[in-house]
mmCIF file of C-alpha atoms in Angstrom:
data_model
loop_
_atom_site.group_PDB
_atom_site.id
_atom_site.type_symbol
_atom_site.label_atom_id
_atom_site.label_comp_id
_atom_site.label_asym_id
_atom_site.label_seq_id
_atom_site.Cartn_x
_atom_site.Cartn_y
_atom_site.Cartn_z
ATOM 1 C CA PHE A 1 141.976 92.599 88.191
ATOM 2 C CA HIS A 2 142.603 91.777 84.548
ATOM 3 C CA ARG A 3 139.502 89.818 83.584
ATOM 4 C CA LYS A 4 140.645 88.664 80.136
ATOM 5 C CA PRO A 5 141.972 86.338 78.816
ATOM 6 C CA VAL A 6 142.027 84.895 82.369
ATOM 7 C CA LEU A 7 141.405 86.449 85.755
ATOM 8 C CA ALA A 8 144.717 87.846 87.085
ATOM 9 C CA LEU A 9 146.015 90.612 89.312
ATOM 10 C CA THR A 10 147.051 93.898 87.772
ATOM 11 C CA GLN A 11 150.310 95.590 88.831
ATOM 12 C CA LYS A 12 148.305 97.572 91.407
ATOM 13 C CA GLY A 13 146.662 94.350 92.576
ATOM 14 C CA GLU A 14 150.061 92.711 93.092
ATOM 15 C CA GLU A 15 151.217 95.754 95.078
ATOM 16 C CA LEU A 16 148.077 95.649 97.217
ATOM 17 C CA ARG A 17 148.545 91.924 97.918
ATOM 18 C CA TYR A 18 152.180 92.471 98.947
ATOM 19 C CA TRP A 19 151.314 95.197 101.448
ATOM 20 C CA ALA A 20 148.306 93.280 102.747
ATOM 21 C CA GLN A 21 150.659 90.392 103.554
ATOM 22 C CA GLN A 22 153.002 92.796 105.360
ATOM 23 C CA ILE A 23 150.103 94.189 107.400
ATOM 24 C CA LEU A 24 148.922 90.707 108.387
ATOM 25 C CA SER A 25 152.462 89.667 109.369
ATOM 26 C CA ALA A 26 152.862 92.834 111.451
ATOM 27 C CA GLU A 27 149.549 92.122 113.186
ATOM 28 C CA LYS A 28 150.650 88.568 114.026
ATOM 29 C CA ALA A 29 153.965 89.849 115.381
ATOM 30 C CA LEU A 30 152.135 92.429 117.497
ATOM 31 C CA ARG A 31 149.748 89.827 118.901
ATOM 32 C CA ALA A 32 152.680 87.493 119.672
ATOM 33 C CA ASN A 33 154.497 90.254 121.570
ATOM 34 C CA LEU A 34 151.349 91.258 123.451
ATOM 35 C CA HIS A 35 150.861 87.648 124.537
ATOM 36 C CA ASP A 36 154.405 87.529 125.882
ATOM 37 C CA ILE A 37 154.125 90.717 127.964
ATOM 38 C CA SER A 38 150.745 89.713 129.409
ATOM 39 C CA ILE A 39 150.946 89.074 133.173
ATOM 40 C CA ASN A 40 149.165 85.738 132.868
ATOM 41 C CA CYS A 41 150.632 84.906 129.439
ATOM 42 C CA ARG A 42 147.367 83.648 127.986
ATOM 43 C CA GLY A 43 147.401 82.112 124.555
ATOM 44 C CA ARG A 44 146.533 79.149 122.392
ATOM 45 C CA ILE A 45 148.629 76.695 120.351
ATOM 46 C CA ARG A 46 147.083 74.465 117.686
ATOM 47 C CA ILE A 47 149.218 71.361 117.250
ATOM 48 C CA GLY A 48 148.857 68.678 114.608
ATOM 49 C CA ILE A 49 149.932 65.233 115.763
ATOM 50 C CA ALA A 50 148.860 61.651 115.051
ATOM 51 C CA ARG A 51 146.809 60.088 117.839
ATOM 52 C CA LEU A 52 149.360 57.359 118.615
ATOM 53 C CA ARG A 53 152.179 59.869 119.103
ATOM 54 C CA ALA A 54 149.929 62.193 121.067
ATOM 55 C CA ASN A 55 148.964 59.393 123.468
ATOM 56 C CA ALA A 56 152.621 58.482 123.993
ATOM 57 C CA MET A 57 154.222 61.934 124.220
ATOM 58 C CA MET A 58 151.676 64.591 125.204
ATOM 59 C CA PRO A 59 151.254 63.574 128.874
ATOM 60 C CA ASP A 60 154.993 64.130 129.493
ATOM 61 C CA ILE A 61 155.011 67.295 127.371
ATOM 62 C CA MET A 62 152.026 68.820 129.159
ATOM 63 C CA GLU A 63 153.313 67.894 132.610
ATOM 64 C CA ARG A 64 156.494 69.876 131.924
ATOM 65 C CA TYR A 65 154.904 72.707 129.945
ATOM 66 C CA ARG A 66 152.079 73.484 132.349
ATOM 67 C CA LYS A 67 154.518 74.357 135.138
ATOM 68 C CA THR A 68 155.545 77.484 133.202
ATOM 69 C CA TYR A 69 152.429 78.206 131.145
ATOM 70 C CA PRO A 70 149.297 77.147 133.060
ATOM 71 C CA ASN A 71 147.103 79.593 131.115
ATOM 72 C CA VAL A 72 148.092 78.571 127.584
ATOM 73 C CA THR A 73 145.466 76.384 125.915
ATOM 74 C CA ILE A 74 146.694 73.475 123.792
ATOM 75 C CA GLU A 75 144.457 72.238 120.959
ATOM 76 C CA LEU A 76 145.390 68.953 119.258
ATOM 77 C CA VAL A 77 144.453 68.107 115.674
ATOM 78 C CA ASP A 78 144.751 64.463 114.614
ATOM 79 C CA GLY A 79 145.917 63.475 111.142
ATOM 80 C CA SER A 80 148.583 61.924 108.937
ATOM 81 C CA THR A 81 151.718 63.863 108.026
ATOM 82 C CA ASP A 82 150.356 64.820 104.593
ATOM 83 C CA VAL A 83 147.091 66.062 106.054
ATOM 84 C CA LEU A 84 148.824 68.050 108.802
ATOM 85 C CA GLN A 85 151.218 69.662 106.344
ATOM 86 C CA GLY A 86 148.216 70.898 104.352
ATOM 87 C CA LEU A 87 146.622 72.287 107.527
ATOM 88 C CA LEU A 88 149.833 74.165 108.343
ATOM 89 C CA LEU A 89 149.865 75.755 104.888
ATOM 90 C CA GLU A 90 146.225 76.773 105.382
ATOM 91 C CA ASN A 91 147.111 78.245 108.801
ATOM 92 C CA LYS A 92 144.740 75.835 110.556
ATOM 93 C CA VAL A 93 147.484 74.556 112.867
ATOM 94 C CA ASP A 94 150.456 76.469 114.286
ATOM 95 C CA MET A 95 152.855 73.505 114.156
ATOM 96 C CA TYR A 96 152.724 69.756 113.691
ATOM 97 C CA VAL A 97 154.684 66.592 114.438
ATOM 98 C CA GLY A 98 155.227 64.534 111.297
ATOM 99 C CA VAL A 99 157.271 61.652 109.924
ATOM 100 C CA ASN A 100 159.596 61.812 106.899
ATOM 101 C CA VAL A 101 158.525 65.378 106.208
ATOM 102 C CA GLU A 102 159.544 67.080 102.975
ATOM 103 C CA THR A 103 159.428 70.706 104.054
ATOM 104 C CA GLY A 104 158.579 73.557 101.725
ATOM 105 C CA MET A 105 160.398 76.873 101.334
ATOM 106 C CA ASN A 106 158.240 78.527 103.982
ATOM 107 C CA GLU A 107 158.610 75.781 106.622
ATOM 108 C CA VAL A 108 161.106 75.137 109.416
ATOM 109 C CA GLN A 109 161.765 71.538 110.481
ATOM 110 C CA VAL A 110 163.019 70.676 113.969
ATOM 111 C CA PRO A 111 164.418 67.088 114.017
ATOM 112 C CA LEU A 112 163.214 65.046 116.996
ATOM 113 C CA VAL A 113 164.164 61.388 116.542
ATOM 114 C CA GLU A 114 164.951 58.696 113.985
ATOM 115 C CA GLU A 115 163.154 55.427 114.667
ATOM 116 C CA GLU A 116 163.168 51.978 113.116
ATOM 117 C CA ILE A 117 160.168 49.722 112.615
ATOM 118 C CA TRP A 118 159.926 47.155 115.400
ATOM 119 C CA GLY A 119 158.579 43.661 115.852
ATOM 120 C CA CYS A 120 156.849 42.855 119.115
ATOM 121 C CA THR A 121 155.332 39.669 120.566
ATOM 122 C CA SER A 122 155.268 37.505 123.681
ATOM 123 C CA GLN A 123 158.412 35.598 124.639
ATOM 124 C CA SER A 124 156.543 32.279 124.607
ATOM 125 C CA PHE A 125 155.206 32.867 121.089
ATOM 126 C CA PHE A 126 158.620 33.958 119.838
ATOM 127 C CA ARG A 127 160.426 30.927 121.249
ATOM 128 C CA ALA A 128 157.946 28.659 119.449
ATOM 129 C CA GLN A 129 159.165 30.011 116.082
ATOM 130 C CA PHE A 130 162.550 28.324 116.521
ATOM 131 C CA SER A 131 163.453 24.655 116.835
ATOM 132 C CA GLU A 132 166.524 25.444 118.991
ATOM 133 C CA GLU A 133 167.420 28.235 121.388
ATOM 134 C CA SER A 134 170.657 28.847 119.469
ATOM 135 C CA GLU A 135 168.626 29.730 116.357
ATOM 136 C CA MET A 136 166.678 32.357 118.289
ATOM 137 C CA GLN A 137 169.892 33.752 119.755
ATOM 138 C CA HIS A 138 171.428 33.999 116.286
ATOM 139 C CA PHE A 139 168.323 35.743 114.945
ATOM 140 C CA LEU A 140 168.297 38.394 117.684
ATOM 141 C CA ASN A 141 172.049 39.026 117.547
ATOM 142 C CA ASN A 142 172.218 39.437 113.769
ATOM 143 C CA GLU A 143 170.038 40.890 111.031
ATOM 144 C CA ARG A 144 166.634 40.088 112.616
ATOM 145 C CA ASP A 145 165.173 39.393 109.176
ATOM 146 C CA ILE A 146 161.602 38.256 109.879
ATOM 147 C CA ARG A 147 161.267 37.034 106.269
ATOM 148 C CA THR A 148 163.304 33.989 107.336
ATOM 149 C CA LEU A 149 160.577 32.982 109.822
ATOM 150 C CA HIS A 150 158.310 31.176 107.358
ATOM 151 C CA GLY A 151 154.619 31.039 108.207
ATOM 152 C CA LEU A 152 155.009 33.730 110.886
ATOM 153 C CA PRO A 153 151.548 35.250 111.551
ATOM 154 C CA LEU A 154 151.851 39.023 111.258
ATOM 155 C CA LEU A 155 149.757 41.643 113.022
ATOM 156 C CA VAL A 156 150.078 44.685 110.779
ATOM 157 C CA THR A 157 148.658 48.061 109.881
ATOM 158 C CA GLN A 158 146.442 48.429 106.826
ATOM 159 C CA PRO A 159 147.865 48.908 103.287
ATOM 160 C CA SER A 160 147.328 52.693 103.342
ATOM 161 C CA ASN A 161 149.610 53.045 106.388
ATOM 162 C CA ARG A 162 153.256 54.108 105.961
ATOM 163 C CA ILE A 163 154.605 51.197 108.031
ATOM 164 C CA ARG A 164 152.587 48.676 106.033
ATOM 165 C CA ARG A 165 153.799 50.092 102.722
ATOM 166 C CA GLN A 166 157.384 49.683 103.869
ATOM 167 C CA LEU A 167 156.674 46.162 105.132
ATOM 168 C CA ASP A 168 155.057 45.115 101.846
ATOM 169 C CA LYS A 169 158.080 46.370 99.886
ATOM 170 C CA TYR A 170 160.407 44.597 102.314
ATOM 171 C CA TYR A 171 158.722 41.232 101.671
ATOM 172 C CA LEU A 172 158.432 41.885 97.925
ATOM 173 C CA ASP A 173 162.168 42.661 97.705
ATOM 174 C CA GLY A 174 162.891 39.330 99.389
ATOM 175 C CA SER A 175 160.470 37.450 97.077
ATOM 176 C CA VAL A 176 158.634 36.183 100.163
ATOM 177 C CA ARG A 177 154.874 36.154 100.628
ATOM 178 C CA PRO A 178 153.966 37.254 104.174
ATOM 179 C CA TYR A 179 151.262 35.619 106.272
ATOM 180 C CA ILE A 180 149.059 38.584 107.184
ATOM 181 C CA TYR A 181 146.945 37.342 110.077
ATOM 182 C CA PHE A 182 145.377 40.584 111.334
ATOM 183 C CA GLU A 183 145.153 44.145 109.973
ATOM 184 C CA SER A 184 144.312 47.312 111.885
ATOM 185 C CA ASN A 185 145.572 50.880 111.954
ATOM 186 C CA SER A 186 145.327 50.787 115.749
ATOM 187 C CA GLN A 187 148.896 49.949 116.718
ATOM 188 C CA LEU A 188 147.855 49.685 120.361
ATOM 189 C CA LEU A 189 145.431 46.934 119.351
ATOM 190 C CA LEU A 190 148.210 45.156 117.424
ATOM 191 C CA TYR A 191 150.407 45.379 120.524
ATOM 192 C CA GLU A 192 147.660 43.897 122.714
ATOM 193 C CA LEU A 193 147.118 40.972 120.324
ATOM 194 C CA ALA A 194 150.878 40.370 120.260
ATOM 195 C CA ARG A 195 150.942 40.382 124.057
ATOM 196 C CA ARG A 196 148.352 37.598 123.934
ATOM 197 C CA SER A 197 150.603 35.473 121.680
ATOM 198 C CA MET A 198 148.501 35.855 118.519
ATOM 199 C CA GLY A 199 151.393 36.838 116.259
ATOM 200 C CA LEU A 200 154.195 39.307 115.694
ATOM 201 C CA ALA A 201 153.071 42.949 115.684
ATOM 202 C CA VAL A 202 154.948 45.188 113.234
ATOM 203 C CA ILE A 203 154.661 48.658 114.739
ATOM 204 C CA SER A 204 156.387 51.915 115.508
ATOM 205 C CA PRO A 205 158.317 51.768 118.812
ATOM 206 C CA ILE A 206 156.395 54.870 119.935
ATOM 207 C CA ALA A 207 153.588 52.407 120.731
ATOM 208 C CA LEU A 208 155.878 50.899 123.402
ATOM 209 C CA PHE A 209 157.189 54.205 124.781
ATOM 210 C CA ASP A 210 154.519 54.717 127.454
ATOM 211 C CA ARG A 211 154.200 50.975 128.112
ATOM 212 C CA GLN A 212 157.728 50.339 129.324
ATOM 213 C CA GLN A 213 156.396 49.128 132.675
ATOM 214 C CA GLU A 214 154.147 46.567 130.943
ATOM 215 C CA LEU A 215 156.756 44.798 128.812
ATOM 216 C CA ASP A 216 157.572 41.881 131.118
ATOM 217 C CA GLY A 217 157.159 38.647 129.190
ATOM 218 C CA MET A 218 157.470 40.460 125.856
ATOM 219 C CA ILE A 219 160.173 40.370 123.192
ATOM 220 C CA PHE A 220 160.655 43.406 120.951
ATOM 221 C CA PHE A 221 163.346 44.294 118.451
ATOM 222 C CA PRO A 222 164.124 46.577 115.515
ATOM 223 C CA ILE A 223 163.464 44.675 112.298
ATOM 224 C CA CYS A 224 166.452 44.312 109.963
ATOM 225 C CA GLN A 225 168.222 47.221 108.280
ATOM 226 C CA SER A 226 166.371 46.614 104.989
ATOM 227 C CA LEU A 227 163.510 48.645 106.408
ATOM 228 C CA GLN A 228 163.887 52.410 106.173
ATOM 229 C CA LYS A 229 164.293 54.455 109.343
ATOM 230 C CA ASN A 230 161.603 57.065 109.907
ATOM 231 C CA ALA A 231 162.501 60.614 110.905
ATOM 232 C CA MET A 232 160.077 62.323 113.285
ATOM 233 C CA SER A 233 160.208 66.115 113.345
ATOM 234 C CA LEU A 234 158.259 69.182 114.395
ATOM 235 C CA VAL A 235 157.378 71.679 111.649
ATOM 236 C CA TYR A 236 156.163 75.288 111.751
ATOM 237 C CA ARG A 237 155.809 78.188 109.304
ATOM 238 C CA ARG A 238 158.797 80.426 108.761
ATOM 239 C CA ASP A 239 156.682 83.522 108.082
ATOM 240 C CA ASP A 240 154.436 83.188 111.138
ATOM 241 C CA PRO A 241 155.720 85.205 114.134
ATOM 242 C CA MET A 242 155.812 82.915 117.146
ATOM 243 C CA PRO A 243 155.271 84.064 120.749
ATOM 244 C CA GLN A 244 157.719 82.882 123.383
ATOM 245 C CA PHE A 245 155.221 80.460 124.895
ATOM 246 C CA ALA A 246 155.029 78.645 121.533
ATOM 247 C CA LYS A 247 158.840 78.579 121.207
ATOM 248 C CA ASP A 248 159.055 77.108 124.698
ATOM 249 C CA PHE A 249 156.532 74.430 123.730
ATOM 250 C CA ILE A 250 158.910 73.355 120.956
ATOM 251 C CA THR A 251 161.774 73.211 123.478
ATOM 252 C CA VAL A 252 159.741 70.995 125.827
ATOM 253 C CA THR A 253 158.788 68.730 122.914
ATOM 254 C CA GLU A 254 162.482 68.315 122.082
ATOM 255 C CA GLU A 255 163.184 67.371 125.712
ATOM 256 C CA VAL A 256 160.505 64.662 125.702
ATOM 257 C CA ALA A 257 161.738 63.408 122.319
ATOM 258 C CA HIS A 258 165.180 63.024 123.923
ATOM 259 C CA LEU A 259 163.582 60.808 126.600
ATOM 260 C CA TYR A 260 162.113 58.732 123.779
ATOM 261 C CA VAL A 261 165.570 58.363 122.209
ATOM 262 C CA LYS A 262 166.956 57.146 125.536
ATOM 263 C CA ALA A 263 164.067 54.683 125.863
ATOM 264 C CA LEU A 264 164.801 53.300 122.381
ATOM 265 C CA LYS A 265 168.439 52.734 123.327
ATOM 266 C CA PHE A 266 167.397 51.019 126.554
ATOM 267 C CA MET A 267 164.900 48.730 124.791
ATOM 268 C CA THR A 268 167.431 47.881 122.069
ATOM 269 C CA ALA A 269 169.950 46.920 124.761
ATOM 270 C CA ASN A 270 167.322 44.631 126.289
ATOM 271 C CA VAL A 271 167.103 42.709 123.001
ATOM 272 C CA THR A 272 170.797 41.795 123.277
ATOM 273 C CA GLN A 273 170.449 41.034 126.985
ATOM 274 C CA TYR A 274 167.545 38.669 126.271
ATOM 275 C CA ALA A 275 169.515 36.854 123.581
ATOM 276 C CA HIS A 276 172.453 36.378 125.962
ATOM 277 C CA GLN A 277 170.226 34.441 128.365
ATOM 278 C CA PHE A 278 170.468 31.483 125.990
ATOM 279 C CA GLU A 279 174.222 31.469 125.368
#
């Protein structure tokens, strides 16, 4: 080290660091290959994913993945996208599922799905917001701008949440003051309150993904185009050799994400079908 004027590596120190990195990369590649040629293919994958998305997607992912890799241990780490990105850089997770990720030079991003922000409530509560059925039909078939529903009680995430920040900007841009009735970062709780006709929940549609059999009597719709779509993706390090069982986990995750895309299309079609009931 050079110790003055500030602590810094000498030319020999830089050379040593370079070769140390090569040795560590070679060791990781060796371990990855040894895992793949093992008879029982034992291994471990550390995955960063927010709890809501884990609850909705991991059961389907694990059901598919376990058929091929029953001896691979999966460890989940909960956190926001920013937190999980930091954990990836620190090598504390092997990959993570994030939203609107800005990847660095050493990261690979696998796109999974683009999703809108949705409104969700009971059909009886929603009908009560309109004086005539034709008004409700027009709302659902057009822009679905909830700012036009004055005095609408909203069930929303807290101000630190990404969805809430987008919602606040949406109302501010329209010069409308929202009626925030209930705040919680538990989107499943917001959904349950909406189901009980306490207001309109503003949530990610992933909260509805594993509840498709429970949506009778509910109305749900993508809120108008003024709200930004959110891109969900899986991210891993470019310089970290990945065993085949980890690559196959990514493939299975993409398959389940495709099921989610199909579910979104199906639920969106139901919005139009519901509106047509009143023509």
